[in-house]
């Protein structure tokens, strides 16, 4: 298939683009490089440097879109909500209009666990209430709502994948944010010497060790789900699937695993809670396993961290 991958110079987008190229698809990466890296575009893909509002010609002859391009920092979204609504919702609506004009009728969308907000129970199924607690989650949920409407009104075939905590690396493709807010890369930066210590944001949560629990999914397993989702796009339907490992690890457990993998003592400093962090976020990925036959292969946190460490440190 001829596929447009928006945000294909970013972390998850570049891994999916690489897997699509390896599966012999014709891949066009569209990315404005606002947070992505040109050298992350996989060999064999065509690169178009443009924003999603200007997808225009890049959509000619395309069979489906995999849409990753977005602003994705929770904290920034609270400080600059307009930017998140404009980019994530406004940009996606422009992309959907351009797709409609050119007769492109399939889309796989990067949604997020942040659409659920503070969960009532764990693990979280797709039927859980969606009550996002920040503009990032709200803007992604708004796109999911638009996709449902466009499927009903225009016959669009859409699949939203709601990611939990993506981690690890796939060959040379790794997480590289200018402002790093995520736990695993921040912990590993202590081991490389880029940071002196890692902050633990809160130790008074109602969890076994008092720190937040998250569901870490390997980026390669996450990417595989996109290829399955592409095959499952059915015109007139919007399907939503959660993607996680189904197992939770606390911040302290993550730091311990990073110590074991790197052999570095990794000093940790306890700090206050970070605003908007739910205590526990663990996915039920039962639906995608049952309906699309997805199965995560790299489920051990140690293996996920080891891949991230290998890509970061060049070991
Ligand atoms: N966290 C932390 N120190 C950091 C970064 C994150 O203690 O330097 C915590 C954060 O409060 C959350 C968990 O680690 O409970 C995962 O955070 P991350 O930003 O990686 O992902 P999120 O779950 O927010 O999407």
Tab-separated table of C-alpha atoms in Angstrom, residues 5 30 60 106 142 164 311:
chain	number	residue	atom	x	y	z
A	5	UNK	CA	2.887	8.545	8.025
A	30	UNK	CA	5.243	13.959	6.601
A	60	UNK	CA	-2.175	12.006	-3.706
A	106	UNK	CA	-8.555	5.017	6.019
A	142	UNK	CA	-11.788	15.319	20.651
A	164	UNK	CA	-0.172	3.620	27.691
A	311	UNK	CA	20.152	2.598	21.785
